[in-house]
Short mmCIF file of C-alpha atoms and ligand atoms in Angstrom, two decimals:
data_model
loop_
_atom_site.label_atom_id
_atom_site.label_comp_id
_atom_site.label_asym_id
_atom_site.label_seq_id
_atom_site.Cartn_x
_atom_site.Cartn_y
_atom_site.Cartn_z
CA MET A 1 0.01 -0.03 -0.02
CA ARG A 2 1.17 3.72 -0.59
CA ILE A 3 0.62 6.33 2.22
CA ARG A 4 1.38 9.83 1.69
CA VAL A 5 2.02 12.36 4.43
CA ILE A 6 1.08 15.72 3.21
CA ASN A 7 2.68 18.65 5.24
CA PRO A 8 0.44 21.56 4.23
CA ASN A 9 3.02 24.25 5.08
CA THR A 10 5.92 24.87 2.74
CA THR A 11 8.78 24.10 4.99
CA ARG A 12 10.82 21.20 3.75
CA SER A 13 12.86 20.68 7.00
CA MET A 14 9.68 20.14 8.77
CA THR A 15 8.42 17.59 6.24
CA ASP A 16 11.67 15.84 6.82
CA THR A 17 10.98 15.47 10.53
CA ILE A 18 7.38 14.45 9.98
CA GLU A 19 8.39 11.82 7.47
CA GLU A 20 11.01 10.37 9.71
CA CYS A 21 8.33 9.83 12.51
CA ALA A 22 5.67 8.34 10.21
CA ARG A 23 8.32 6.10 8.68
CA GLY A 24 9.22 4.94 12.33
CA VAL A 25 5.86 3.44 12.60
CA VAL A 26 4.63 1.74 9.22
CA GLY A 27 4.61 -1.85 8.69
CA PRO A 28 7.14 -3.43 6.21
CA GLY A 29 4.72 -3.60 3.47
CA THR A 30 3.73 -0.20 3.53
CA LEU A 31 5.35 2.42 1.07
CA LEU A 32 5.38 5.84 2.64
CA ASP A 33 6.46 9.12 1.32
CA ALA A 34 6.01 12.65 2.61
CA VAL A 35 5.53 15.78 0.53
CA THR A 36 5.74 19.48 1.06
CA SER A 37 2.85 21.91 -0.19
CA GLU A 38 4.02 23.83 -3.19
CA MET A 39 2.16 26.90 -2.14
CA GLY A 40 1.17 28.61 0.93
CA PRO A 41 2.41 29.70 4.21
CA ALA A 42 5.71 28.62 5.54
CA SER A 43 3.75 27.66 8.97
CA ILE A 44 0.18 27.36 9.74
CA GLU A 45 -0.65 29.38 13.14
CA SER A 46 -3.60 31.44 12.28
CA HIS A 47 -6.90 31.12 10.55
CA TYR A 48 -5.57 33.26 7.69
CA ASP A 49 -2.58 30.58 7.27
CA GLU A 50 -4.89 27.77 7.51
CA ALA A 51 -7.26 28.89 4.66
CA LEU A 52 -4.39 29.80 2.43
CA SER A 53 -2.94 26.31 2.99
CA VAL A 54 -5.72 24.41 1.61
CA PRO A 55 -5.31 25.09 -2.25
CA GLY A 56 -1.75 23.59 -1.75
CA LEU A 57 -3.08 20.65 0.19
CA LEU A 58 -5.46 20.06 -2.37
CA ALA A 59 -3.06 20.24 -5.22
CA ALA A 60 -0.96 17.46 -3.51
CA ILE A 61 -4.07 15.23 -3.05
CA ARG A 62 -4.66 15.64 -6.76
CA ARG A 63 -1.13 14.61 -7.73
CA GLY A 64 -1.67 11.62 -5.30
CA GLU A 65 -4.72 10.54 -6.81
CA ALA A 66 -3.06 10.57 -10.40
CA GLU A 67 -0.02 8.66 -8.88
CA GLY A 68 -2.26 5.97 -7.18
CA VAL A 69 -1.75 6.73 -3.66
CA ASP A 70 -3.89 4.92 -1.42
CA GLY A 71 -4.36 6.98 1.63
CA TYR A 72 -2.96 10.14 3.10
CA VAL A 73 -2.09 11.83 6.35
CA LEU A 74 -2.74 15.45 6.77
CA ALA A 75 0.19 16.72 8.90
CA CYS A 76 -1.08 19.86 10.53
CA PHE A 77 -2.72 20.09 13.76
CA GLY A 78 -5.54 22.45 12.62
CA ASP A 79 -6.58 19.71 10.29
CA PRO A 80 -6.92 22.30 7.66
CA GLY A 81 -9.01 21.42 4.61
CA LEU A 82 -9.61 18.03 5.89
CA ASP A 83 -13.26 17.69 4.37
CA ALA A 84 -12.32 19.04 1.03
CA ALA A 85 -9.40 16.70 1.02
CA ARG A 86 -11.98 13.86 1.89
CA GLU A 87 -13.97 15.01 -1.19
CA ALA A 88 -11.05 15.07 -3.45
CA ALA A 89 -9.47 11.67 -2.40
CA GLY A 90 -10.67 8.14 -3.03
CA GLY A 91 -8.93 6.40 -0.05
CA PRO A 92 -8.97 7.65 3.52
CA VAL A 93 -7.67 10.95 4.70
CA ILE A 94 -6.71 11.43 8.27
CA GLY A 95 -5.79 14.66 10.01
CA ILE A 96 -3.26 14.57 12.93
CA ALA A 97 -5.75 16.30 15.27
CA GLU A 98 -8.46 13.81 14.80
CA ALA A 99 -6.07 10.89 15.03
CA ALA A 100 -4.26 12.08 18.07
CA MET A 101 -7.39 12.96 20.11
CA HIS A 102 -8.97 9.69 19.21
CA THR A 103 -6.07 7.75 20.03
CA ALA A 104 -5.76 9.59 23.52
CA SER A 105 -9.29 8.90 24.22
CA HIS A 106 -8.25 5.28 24.33
CA LEU A 107 -5.56 5.80 26.81
CA GLY A 108 -7.48 7.29 29.92
CA ARG A 109 -10.28 9.28 30.85
CA GLY A 110 -9.07 12.89 29.78
CA PHE A 111 -6.39 14.42 27.79
CA SER A 112 -4.83 17.78 27.45
CA VAL A 113 -3.52 19.50 24.42
CA VAL A 114 -0.32 21.27 24.53
CA THR A 115 0.11 23.31 21.33
CA THR A 116 2.19 26.27 19.87
CA LEU A 117 0.57 29.71 19.98
CA GLY A 118 -2.16 30.91 22.13
CA ARG A 119 -4.04 32.13 19.13
CA THR A 120 -4.38 28.45 17.94
CA VAL A 121 -6.35 27.28 21.21
CA GLY A 122 -9.46 28.39 19.56
CA ARG A 123 -9.15 26.21 16.48
CA ALA A 124 -8.07 23.37 18.56
CA ALA A 125 -11.16 23.91 20.61
CA ASP A 126 -13.40 23.83 17.78
CA LEU A 127 -11.81 20.65 16.58
CA VAL A 128 -12.43 19.07 19.94
CA GLU A 129 -16.09 20.01 19.68
CA GLY A 130 -16.34 18.86 15.93
CA TYR A 131 -14.92 15.49 16.67
CA GLY A 132 -17.04 14.94 19.79
CA MET A 133 -14.18 14.99 22.10
CA GLN A 134 -15.42 17.53 24.87
CA ARG A 135 -15.83 14.37 27.06
CA PHE A 136 -12.22 13.54 27.10
CA CYS A 137 -10.41 16.93 26.47
CA ARG A 138 -9.51 18.60 29.79
CA GLY A 139 -7.81 21.58 28.52
CA ILE A 140 -5.68 22.98 25.79
CA HIS A 141 -2.46 24.94 26.62
CA ALA A 142 -0.04 27.07 24.48
CA CYS A 143 3.65 26.95 25.00
CA GLU A 144 3.95 30.44 22.85
CA ILE A 145 6.57 28.96 20.66
CA PRO A 146 6.11 29.77 16.97
CA VAL A 147 5.92 26.55 14.63
CA LEU A 148 9.11 27.41 12.92
CA ALA A 149 10.96 28.17 16.14
CA LEU A 150 10.17 24.56 17.59
CA ASP A 151 13.28 23.60 15.57
CA SER A 152 15.57 26.48 16.14
CA ASP A 153 14.93 27.91 19.78
CA PRO A 154 17.41 26.05 22.05
CA ASP A 155 14.75 26.39 25.02
CA ALA A 156 12.05 24.75 23.03
CA ARG A 157 12.22 21.33 24.47
CA LYS A 158 12.56 22.61 27.96
CA ILE A 159 9.51 24.77 27.65
CA ILE A 160 7.39 22.28 26.08
CA THR A 161 8.12 19.71 28.70
CA GLU A 162 7.16 22.11 31.40
CA ALA A 163 3.86 23.10 29.53
CA CYS A 164 3.03 19.31 29.42
CA ARG A 165 3.85 18.92 33.09
CA GLU A 166 1.83 21.94 34.03
CA ALA A 167 -1.10 20.73 31.87
CA VAL A 168 -1.15 17.26 33.58
CA ALA A 169 -1.01 19.11 37.03
CA ALA A 170 -3.64 21.66 36.23
CA ASP A 171 -6.18 19.39 34.12
CA GLY A 172 -5.57 16.04 35.90
CA ALA A 173 -4.99 14.81 32.47
CA ASP A 174 -4.27 11.08 31.78
CA ALA A 175 -2.55 11.85 28.46
CA ILE A 176 -1.03 14.68 26.59
CA VAL A 177 -2.01 15.21 22.74
CA LEU A 178 0.88 17.30 20.95
CA GLY A 179 -0.66 20.10 19.00
CA CYS A 180 1.61 20.51 16.21
CA ALA A 181 3.21 18.18 13.62
CA GLY A 182 6.79 19.98 14.46
CA MET A 183 6.57 18.59 18.00
CA ALA A 184 6.44 14.88 16.70
CA GLU A 185 10.15 14.09 17.07
CA LEU A 186 9.78 14.97 20.94
CA CYS A 187 7.08 12.52 21.73
CA ALA A 188 9.17 9.75 23.14
CA TYR A 189 11.30 12.15 25.45
CA LEU A 190 8.25 14.05 26.68
CA GLY A 191 6.34 10.66 27.29
CA ALA A 192 9.59 9.46 29.46
CA GLU A 193 9.79 13.12 31.17
CA VAL A 194 6.01 13.65 31.90
CA GLY A 195 4.94 10.24 33.13
CA VAL A 196 1.72 9.93 31.15
CA PRO A 197 1.33 8.73 27.73
CA VAL A 198 2.05 11.64 25.06
CA VAL A 199 0.39 10.92 21.65
CA ASP A 200 1.93 12.47 18.48
CA GLY A 201 -0.81 12.76 15.71
CA VAL A 202 1.57 12.09 12.68
CA ALA A 203 2.18 8.61 14.09
CA ALA A 204 -1.34 8.12 15.10
CA ALA A 205 -2.96 9.28 11.93
CA THR A 206 -0.25 7.34 9.71
CA LEU A 207 -1.15 3.93 11.55
CA THR A 208 -4.73 4.98 11.18
CA VAL A 209 -4.51 5.03 7.43
CA GLN A 210 -2.54 2.01 7.32
CA SER A 211 -5.36 0.24 9.26
CA LEU A 212 -8.05 1.42 7.15
CA ILE A 213 -6.48 0.34 3.99
CA THR A 214 -5.52 -3.10 5.66
CA LEU A 215 -9.33 -3.35 6.46
CA GLY A 216 -10.06 -2.73 2.76
CA LEU A 217 -11.91 0.56 3.61
CA ARG A 218 -12.06 3.52 1.49
CA LYS A 219 -13.51 7.10 2.08
CA SER A 220 -17.33 6.90 1.46
CA GLY A 221 -18.28 8.32 -1.94
CA ARG A 222 -21.74 8.59 -1.04
CA GLY A 223 -23.48 11.96 -0.31
CA GLU A 224 -21.39 14.68 1.28
CA PHE A 225 -17.97 13.23 0.62
CA ALA A 226 -18.49 12.27 -3.03
CA THR A 227 -16.30 13.97 -5.90
CA PRO A 228 -17.27 17.72 -5.88
CA PRO A 229 -19.47 18.50 -9.08
CA PRO A 230 -17.13 19.78 -11.92
CA LYS A 231 -17.17 23.35 -12.75
CA PRO A 232 -14.80 26.26 -13.84
CA TYR A 233 -12.53 28.09 -11.61
CA THR A 234 -11.05 31.26 -12.54
CA GLY A 235 -8.12 33.45 -11.65
CA PRO A 236 -5.09 31.54 -9.76
CA LEU A 237 -7.15 28.88 -9.06
CA ARG A 238 -8.13 28.04 -12.56
CA SER A 239 -6.28 24.73 -12.42
CA PHE A 240 -8.68 23.56 -9.65
CA GLY A 241 -11.55 23.48 -12.04
CA SER A 242 -12.78 21.14 -14.69
C1 2AL B 301 0.56 23.49 13.10
C2 2AL B 301 1.11 22.32 12.49
O1 2AL B 301 0.93 21.23 12.92
N1 2AL B 301 1.87 22.87 11.30
C3 2AL B 301 1.99 23.95 11.26
O2 2AL B 301 2.29 24.45 10.31
N2 2AL B 301 1.10 24.40 12.28
N3 2AL B 301 0.04 23.48 14.21
C4 2AL B 301 0.01 24.52 15.11
N4 2AL B 301 -0.80 24.26 16.25
O3 2AL B 301 0.71 25.52 15.01
#
């Protein structure tokens, strides 16, 4: 089977980290690759960034469909454009936020999310509600590190570790959900330091896609998630029409 991880921001170094984490969990029969969006923001940490990341994501899905990819991981914690990606793909498309939250819900009674900037907390809260996860989500905490600084800030690891510890103490959480694909490589370290299970959505979504494909399950093509009706698109979005 062929699984493609799509980083919907345009930062290649982040895609490399994401790919390594996804490769670390797939089975031997799975061909996995990771692609970086070819247009859009360098990082996604506002509603504006999210909206403008979606055309690049959909272009990546279209390329994947032409190349025979069986399923996709949408590797940004806002799960931007997830419904549209599902319409465009034949196989499963799983967002890292939905995968991480569902995985964490199996591990204890409640989880806390630790994310990047405070301004992304509202989006994460909307996703918790949209995925029916209010029963499990005890709190959403920001460490105030911008996405691209996760890699370059020498204090990032320490600050995120502290944010996880504080979230567990403040919320009584049984697990932590990491709120950014750029935190994936810290997952094992944080699990050992914080003392509760720490869930990285990149790994969780990759294994969810692999499971669905193994089960022979594809996206439902009926109703809402059927291929969108063909129509012309104009301006810079011309190539998205048919
Ligand atoms: C993210 C993420 O996962 N990738 C990105 O560019 N922004 N999420 C976040 N909460 O900042």
